[in-house]
Tab-separated table of C-alpha atoms and ligand atoms in Angstrom:
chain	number	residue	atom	x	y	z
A	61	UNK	CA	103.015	120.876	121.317
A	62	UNK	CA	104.954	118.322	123.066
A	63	UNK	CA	108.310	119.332	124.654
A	64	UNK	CA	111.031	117.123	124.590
A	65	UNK	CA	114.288	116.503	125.782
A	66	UNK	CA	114.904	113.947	123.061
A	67	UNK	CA	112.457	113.084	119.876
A	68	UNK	CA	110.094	110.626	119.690
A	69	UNK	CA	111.964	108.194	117.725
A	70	UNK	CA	109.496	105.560	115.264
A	71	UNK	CA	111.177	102.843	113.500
A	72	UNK	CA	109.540	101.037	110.436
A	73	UNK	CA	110.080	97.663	110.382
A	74	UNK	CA	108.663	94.524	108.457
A	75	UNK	CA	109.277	92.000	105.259
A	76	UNK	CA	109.652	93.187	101.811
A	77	UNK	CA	107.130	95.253	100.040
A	78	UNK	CA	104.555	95.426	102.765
A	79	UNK	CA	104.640	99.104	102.779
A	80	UNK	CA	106.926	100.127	104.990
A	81	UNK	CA	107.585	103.414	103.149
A	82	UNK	CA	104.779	104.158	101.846
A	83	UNK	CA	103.687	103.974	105.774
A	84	UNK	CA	106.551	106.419	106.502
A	85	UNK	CA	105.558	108.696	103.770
A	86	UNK	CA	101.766	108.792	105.300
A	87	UNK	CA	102.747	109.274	108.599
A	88	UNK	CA	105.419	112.446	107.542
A	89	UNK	CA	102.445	113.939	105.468
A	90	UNK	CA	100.154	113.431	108.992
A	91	UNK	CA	102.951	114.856	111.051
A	92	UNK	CA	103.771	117.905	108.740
A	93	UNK	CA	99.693	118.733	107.992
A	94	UNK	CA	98.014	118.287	111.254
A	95	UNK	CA	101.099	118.731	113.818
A	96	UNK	CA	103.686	121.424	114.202
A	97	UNK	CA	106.485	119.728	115.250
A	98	UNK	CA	110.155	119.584	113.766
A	99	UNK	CA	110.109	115.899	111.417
A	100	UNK	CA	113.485	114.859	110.633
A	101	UNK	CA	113.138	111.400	108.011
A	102	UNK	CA	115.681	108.830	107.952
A	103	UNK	CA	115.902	106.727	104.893
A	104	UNK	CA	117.585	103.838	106.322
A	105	UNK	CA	117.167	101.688	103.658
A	106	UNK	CA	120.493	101.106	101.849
A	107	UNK	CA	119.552	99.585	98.438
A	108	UNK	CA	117.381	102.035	97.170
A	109	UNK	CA	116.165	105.499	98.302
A	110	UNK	CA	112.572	104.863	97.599
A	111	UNK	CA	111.306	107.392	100.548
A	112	UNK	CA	113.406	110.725	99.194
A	113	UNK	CA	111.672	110.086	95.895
A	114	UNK	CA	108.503	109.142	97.585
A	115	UNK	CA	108.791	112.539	99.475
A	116	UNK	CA	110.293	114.440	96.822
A	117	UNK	CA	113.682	115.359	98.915
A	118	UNK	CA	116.884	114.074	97.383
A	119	UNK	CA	119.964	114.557	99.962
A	120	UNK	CA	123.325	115.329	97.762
A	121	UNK	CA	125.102	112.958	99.872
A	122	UNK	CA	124.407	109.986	102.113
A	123	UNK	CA	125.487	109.113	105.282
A	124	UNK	CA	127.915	106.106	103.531
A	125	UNK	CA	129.099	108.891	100.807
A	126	UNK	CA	130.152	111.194	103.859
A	127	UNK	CA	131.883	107.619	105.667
A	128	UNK	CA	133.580	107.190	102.149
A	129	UNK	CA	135.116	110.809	102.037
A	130	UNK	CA	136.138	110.826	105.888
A	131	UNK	CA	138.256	107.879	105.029
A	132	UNK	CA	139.470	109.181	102.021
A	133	UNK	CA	140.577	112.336	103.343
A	134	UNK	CA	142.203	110.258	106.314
A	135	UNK	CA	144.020	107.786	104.183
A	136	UNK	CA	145.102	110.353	102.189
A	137	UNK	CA	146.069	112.816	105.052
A	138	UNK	CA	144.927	115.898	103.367
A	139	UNK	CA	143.753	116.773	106.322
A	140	UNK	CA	144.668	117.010	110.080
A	141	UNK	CA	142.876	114.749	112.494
A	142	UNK	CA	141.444	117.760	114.557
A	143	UNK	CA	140.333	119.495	111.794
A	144	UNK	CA	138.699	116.338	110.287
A	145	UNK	CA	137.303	115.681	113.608
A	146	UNK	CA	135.601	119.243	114.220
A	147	UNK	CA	133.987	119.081	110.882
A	148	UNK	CA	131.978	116.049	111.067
A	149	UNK	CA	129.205	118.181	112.598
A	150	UNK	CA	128.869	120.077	109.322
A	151	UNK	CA	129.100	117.550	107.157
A	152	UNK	CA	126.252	115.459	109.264
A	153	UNK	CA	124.562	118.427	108.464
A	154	UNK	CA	125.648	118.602	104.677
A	155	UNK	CA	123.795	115.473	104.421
A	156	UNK	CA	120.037	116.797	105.626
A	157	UNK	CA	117.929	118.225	102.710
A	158	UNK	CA	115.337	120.088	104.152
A	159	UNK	CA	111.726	121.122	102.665
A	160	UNK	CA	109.145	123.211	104.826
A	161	UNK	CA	107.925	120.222	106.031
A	162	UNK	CA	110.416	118.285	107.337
A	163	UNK	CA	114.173	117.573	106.704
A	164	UNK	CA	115.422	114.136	105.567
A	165	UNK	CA	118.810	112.438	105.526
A	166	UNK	CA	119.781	109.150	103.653
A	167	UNK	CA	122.050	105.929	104.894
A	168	UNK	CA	122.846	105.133	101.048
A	169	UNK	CA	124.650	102.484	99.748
A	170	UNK	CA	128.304	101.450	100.323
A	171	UNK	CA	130.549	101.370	96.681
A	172	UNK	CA	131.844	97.973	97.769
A	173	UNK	CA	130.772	94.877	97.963
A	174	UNK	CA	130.149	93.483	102.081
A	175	UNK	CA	129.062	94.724	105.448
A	176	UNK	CA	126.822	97.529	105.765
A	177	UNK	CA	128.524	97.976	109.504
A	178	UNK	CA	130.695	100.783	109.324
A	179	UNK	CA	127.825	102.655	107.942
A	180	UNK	CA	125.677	101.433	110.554
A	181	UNK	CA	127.773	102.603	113.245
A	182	UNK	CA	128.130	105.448	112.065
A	183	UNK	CA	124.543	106.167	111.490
A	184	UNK	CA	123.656	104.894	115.147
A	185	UNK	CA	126.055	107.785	115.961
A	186	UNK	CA	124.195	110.752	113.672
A	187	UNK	CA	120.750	109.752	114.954
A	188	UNK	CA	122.297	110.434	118.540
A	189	UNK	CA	124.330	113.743	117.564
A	190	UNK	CA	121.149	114.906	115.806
A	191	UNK	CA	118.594	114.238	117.027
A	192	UNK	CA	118.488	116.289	119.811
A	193	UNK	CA	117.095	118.946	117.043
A	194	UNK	CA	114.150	117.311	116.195
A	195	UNK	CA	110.656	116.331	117.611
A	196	UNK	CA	110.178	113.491	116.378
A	197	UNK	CA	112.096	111.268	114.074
A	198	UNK	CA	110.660	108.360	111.666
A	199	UNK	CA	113.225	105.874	110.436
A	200	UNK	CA	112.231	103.646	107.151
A	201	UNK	CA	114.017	100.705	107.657
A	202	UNK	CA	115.498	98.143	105.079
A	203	UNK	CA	113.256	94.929	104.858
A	204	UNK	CA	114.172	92.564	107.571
A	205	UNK	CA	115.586	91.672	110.359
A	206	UNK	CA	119.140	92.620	109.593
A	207	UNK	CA	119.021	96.346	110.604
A	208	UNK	CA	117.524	95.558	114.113
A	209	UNK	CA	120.465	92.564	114.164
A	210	UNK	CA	123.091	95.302	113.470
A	211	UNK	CA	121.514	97.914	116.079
A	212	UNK	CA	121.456	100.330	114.218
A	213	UNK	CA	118.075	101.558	115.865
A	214	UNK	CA	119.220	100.230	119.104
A	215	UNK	CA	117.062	102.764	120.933
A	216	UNK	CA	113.941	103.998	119.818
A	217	UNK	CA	110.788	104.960	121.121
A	218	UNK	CA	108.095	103.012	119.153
A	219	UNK	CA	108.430	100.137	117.172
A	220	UNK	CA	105.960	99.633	113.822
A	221	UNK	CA	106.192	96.403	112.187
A	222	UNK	CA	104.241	96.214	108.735
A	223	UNK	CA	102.662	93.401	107.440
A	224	UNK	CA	100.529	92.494	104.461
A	225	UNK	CA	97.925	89.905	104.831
A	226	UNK	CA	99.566	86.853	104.348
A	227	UNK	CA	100.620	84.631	107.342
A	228	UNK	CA	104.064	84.530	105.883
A	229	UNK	CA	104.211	88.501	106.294
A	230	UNK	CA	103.176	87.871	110.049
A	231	UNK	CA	105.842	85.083	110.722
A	232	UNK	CA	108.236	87.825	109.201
A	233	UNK	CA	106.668	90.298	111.612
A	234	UNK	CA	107.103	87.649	114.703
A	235	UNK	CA	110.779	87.445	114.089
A	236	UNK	CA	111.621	90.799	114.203
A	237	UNK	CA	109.337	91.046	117.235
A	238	UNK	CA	111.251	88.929	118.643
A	239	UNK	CA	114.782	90.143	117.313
A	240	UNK	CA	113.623	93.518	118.764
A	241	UNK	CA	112.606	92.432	122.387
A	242	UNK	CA	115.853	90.820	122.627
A	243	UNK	CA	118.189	93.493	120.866
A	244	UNK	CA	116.275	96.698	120.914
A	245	UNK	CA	115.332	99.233	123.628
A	246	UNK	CA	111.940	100.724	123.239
A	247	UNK	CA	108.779	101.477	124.668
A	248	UNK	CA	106.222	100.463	122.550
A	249	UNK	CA	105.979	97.852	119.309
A	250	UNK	CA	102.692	97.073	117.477
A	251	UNK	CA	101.573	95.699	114.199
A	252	UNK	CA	100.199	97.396	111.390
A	253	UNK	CA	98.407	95.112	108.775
A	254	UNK	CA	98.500	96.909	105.346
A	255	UNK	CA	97.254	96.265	101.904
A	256	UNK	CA	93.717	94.622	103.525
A	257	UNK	CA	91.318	93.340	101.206
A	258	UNK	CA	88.464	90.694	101.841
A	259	UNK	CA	88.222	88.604	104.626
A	260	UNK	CA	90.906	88.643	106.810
A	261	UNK	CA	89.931	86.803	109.799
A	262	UNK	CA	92.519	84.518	109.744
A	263	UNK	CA	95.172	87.140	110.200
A	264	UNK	CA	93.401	88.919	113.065
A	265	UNK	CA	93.357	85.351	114.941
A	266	UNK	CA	96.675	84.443	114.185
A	267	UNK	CA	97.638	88.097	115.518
A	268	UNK	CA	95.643	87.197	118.519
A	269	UNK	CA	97.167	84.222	119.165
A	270	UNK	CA	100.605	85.267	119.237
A	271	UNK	CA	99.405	88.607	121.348
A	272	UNK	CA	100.262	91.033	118.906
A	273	UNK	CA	99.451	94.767	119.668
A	274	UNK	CA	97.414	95.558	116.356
A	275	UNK	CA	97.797	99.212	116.109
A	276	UNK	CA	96.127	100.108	112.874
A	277	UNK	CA	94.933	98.349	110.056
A	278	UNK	CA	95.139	99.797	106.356
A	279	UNK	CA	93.561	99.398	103.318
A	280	UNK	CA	94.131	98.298	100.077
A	281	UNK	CA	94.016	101.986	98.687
A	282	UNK	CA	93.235	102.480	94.796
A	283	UNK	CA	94.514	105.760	94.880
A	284	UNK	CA	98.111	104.290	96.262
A	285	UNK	CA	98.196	102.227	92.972
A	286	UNK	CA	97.477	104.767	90.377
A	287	UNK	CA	100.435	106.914	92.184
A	288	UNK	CA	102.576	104.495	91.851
A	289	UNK	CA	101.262	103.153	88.258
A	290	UNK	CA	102.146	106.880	87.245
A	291	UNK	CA	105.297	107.489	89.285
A	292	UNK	CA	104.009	110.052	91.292
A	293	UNK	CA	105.377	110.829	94.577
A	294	UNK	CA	102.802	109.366	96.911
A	295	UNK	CA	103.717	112.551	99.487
A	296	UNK	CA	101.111	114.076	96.965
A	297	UNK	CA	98.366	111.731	97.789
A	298	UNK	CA	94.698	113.693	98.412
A	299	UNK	CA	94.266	114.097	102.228
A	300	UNK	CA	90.708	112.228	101.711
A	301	UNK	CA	92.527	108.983	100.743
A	302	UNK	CA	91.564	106.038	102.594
A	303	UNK	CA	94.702	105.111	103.230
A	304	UNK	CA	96.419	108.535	104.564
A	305	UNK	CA	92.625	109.010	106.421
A	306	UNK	CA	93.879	105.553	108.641
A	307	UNK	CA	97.087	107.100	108.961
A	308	UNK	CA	96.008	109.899	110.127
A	309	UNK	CA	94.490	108.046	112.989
A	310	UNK	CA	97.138	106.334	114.057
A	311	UNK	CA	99.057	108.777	114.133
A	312	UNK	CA	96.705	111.044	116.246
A	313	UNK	CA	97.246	107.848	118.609
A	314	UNK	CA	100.698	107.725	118.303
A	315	UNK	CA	101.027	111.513	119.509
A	316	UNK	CA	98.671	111.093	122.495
B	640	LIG	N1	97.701	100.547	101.208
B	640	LIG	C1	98.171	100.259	99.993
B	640	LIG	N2	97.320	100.159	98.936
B	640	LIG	C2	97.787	99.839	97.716
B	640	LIG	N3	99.071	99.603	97.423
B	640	LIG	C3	99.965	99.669	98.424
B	640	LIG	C4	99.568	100.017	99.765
B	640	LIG	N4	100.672	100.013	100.540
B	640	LIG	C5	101.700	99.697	99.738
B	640	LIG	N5	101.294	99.506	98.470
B	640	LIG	C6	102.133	99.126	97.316
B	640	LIG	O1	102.988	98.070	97.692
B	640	LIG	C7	104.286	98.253	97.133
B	640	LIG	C8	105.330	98.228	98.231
B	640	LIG	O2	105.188	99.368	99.052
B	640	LIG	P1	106.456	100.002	99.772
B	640	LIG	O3	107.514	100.358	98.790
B	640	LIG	O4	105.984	101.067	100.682
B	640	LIG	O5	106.928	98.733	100.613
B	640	LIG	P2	108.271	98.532	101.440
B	640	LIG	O6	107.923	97.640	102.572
B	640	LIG	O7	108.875	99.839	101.769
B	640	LIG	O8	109.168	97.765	100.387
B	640	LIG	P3	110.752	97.482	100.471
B	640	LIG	O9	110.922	96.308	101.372
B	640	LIG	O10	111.121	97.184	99.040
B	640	LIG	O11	111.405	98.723	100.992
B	640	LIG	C9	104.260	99.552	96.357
B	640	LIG	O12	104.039	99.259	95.010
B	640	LIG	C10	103.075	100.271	96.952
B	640	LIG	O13	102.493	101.168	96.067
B	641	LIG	MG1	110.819	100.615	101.408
C-alpha cells in the first residue's frame, strides 16, 4: 500500500473517440479489483458524462451546477459571504457519489453558451482541496488539447495520451505532448495505442521516430463492442477480457 502525502494524479488525454474513457473505466476496475487504495474519478469531460454511466455512478450535481448556485446565491444575497464561503467544503463534497469502489465527481456542462473557464478554475481548485483524501486520482479528460490549454490539470503526476491507429490520432497525440511539456507539470507522459488491429508497423515507427514513450498497447476488444452495442456499462466487462487483461498490466506498471 503506497503512502502518500498527495495522490497519484493520472490524466487521460488524446483526440476524439480513441478511448479515453473506456481507458479510465479499465484502469478504475484494475485499481478497485487488484489494489486497495482510495480511487476518486474525475469526469472532466464537459459535453457528456460518458464515464458516470460507463461506471454506473451518477453525481446529483456537477462541479458547474455547484459554480451556478454559488453565484446565484451571491447575486441574490440570500446568503452572507462567510457563510457561503465556509460551505463550499460541503458542497465540494455534495458533488462526490461514492460506490464501494471508488467515488466519482463530474465537471458538467455550463447552461450558457461560452468559456468553460470559470468552471475550470474552479475545478483546478477542488482537485487541490480534495485530493488530499484520495490515493490516487484518474481524470477523463475532454478530447483535445483545450483542457491542458486551460490548465485545468496543471499538475499531475502521469500523463496518458490515447491514440487509435491512425497517424492522424498520433499527430493529435504529438500536440498535446507538446501542449503538455510546455503548460503542464508532471512526471511522466506516455502513449497508449488503442483499438489495434492488423499490422501496425507504421504506427510503432512513426512513434519511434518522434520518441514517444509507448506505455501499453490495446486491442481491438470484441467484448468492448458488444457492451457498447447493448448499452451496458463497460465497468461490467469480464476480468478475462483482452482488453481489461492489458490494462491490468499497465496498470501493475503504473503502481510500481
Ligand atoms: N479496445 C477497444 N475495442 C473495441 N472498441 C473500443 C475499444 N476502445 C474503445 N472502443 C470504442 O470506441 C468508442 C470510443 O471510446 P471512448 O468513448 O472510450 O472514447 P473517448 O476517447 O472517451 O471519446 P470522446 O472523445 O467522445 O470522449 C466507443 O464506442 C468504444 O466502445
Ligand atoms: Mg470520453
Amino acid at each position: 500500500m503506497l503512502k502518500r502525502i498527495r495522490p497519484l494524479t493520472i490524466a487521460i488525454l488524446g483526440k476524439g473517440g480513441v478511448g479515453k474513457t473506456i481507458l479510465t473505466v479499465l484502469m478504475a476496475k484494475s485499481i478497485s479489483t487488484d489494489y486497495n487504495y482510495k480511487l476518486l474519478l474525475i469526469d472532466a469531460d464537459p459535453t457528456y458524462p460518458h464515464l458516470s454511466k460507463m461506471v454506473k455512478l451518477i453525481p446529483e450535481k456537477s462541479i458547474e451546477d455547484l459554480r451556478a448556485d454559488l453565484v446565484n446565491t451571491v447575486l441574490n444575497k440570500q446568503d452572507s459571504a462567510d457563510n457561503i464561503a465556509e460551505s463550499i467544503d460541503f458542497k465540494v463534497y455534495n458533488a462526490i457519489v461514492e460506490s464501494k469502489q471508488f467515488s466519482l465527481f463530474s465537471i458538467g456542462q455550463p447552461e450558457g453558451p461560452g468559456c468553460f473557464c470559470p468552471s475550470n478554475t474552479i475545478l483546478r481548485k477542488v482537485i487541490e482541496s480534495i485530493s488530499k483524501d484520495f490515493d490516487i486520482i484518474l481524470i477523463d479528460c475532454e478530447a483535445g488539447l483545450e483542457i491542458v490549454n486551460r490548465l485545468v490539470i496543471q499538475s499531475v503526476d502521469i500523463i496518458l495520451i490515447v491514440s487509435d491507429i491512425s497517424i492522424r490520432g498520433i499527430d493529435t497525440a504529438e500536440a498535446i505532448r507538446k501542449s503538455a511539456e510546455k503548460f503542464t507539470k508532471y512526471k511522466r507522459m506516455g502513449i497508449i495505442i488503442n483499438k489495434v488491429k492488423g499490422d501496425i508497423s507504421s504506427i510503432l515507427k512513426k512513434l519511434e521516430s518522434l520518441h514517444f514513450n509507448l506505455m501499453g498497447i490495446i486491442p481491438e476488444d470484441i467484448k468492448v463492442i458488444e457492451f457498447d452495442l447493448n448499452g451496458k456499462p463497460l465497468i461490467d466487462l469480464p476480468l478475462e477480457s483482452e482488453s481489461y487483461i492489458k490494462v491490468q498490466k499497465l496498470v501493475k506498471t503504473l503502481l510500481k
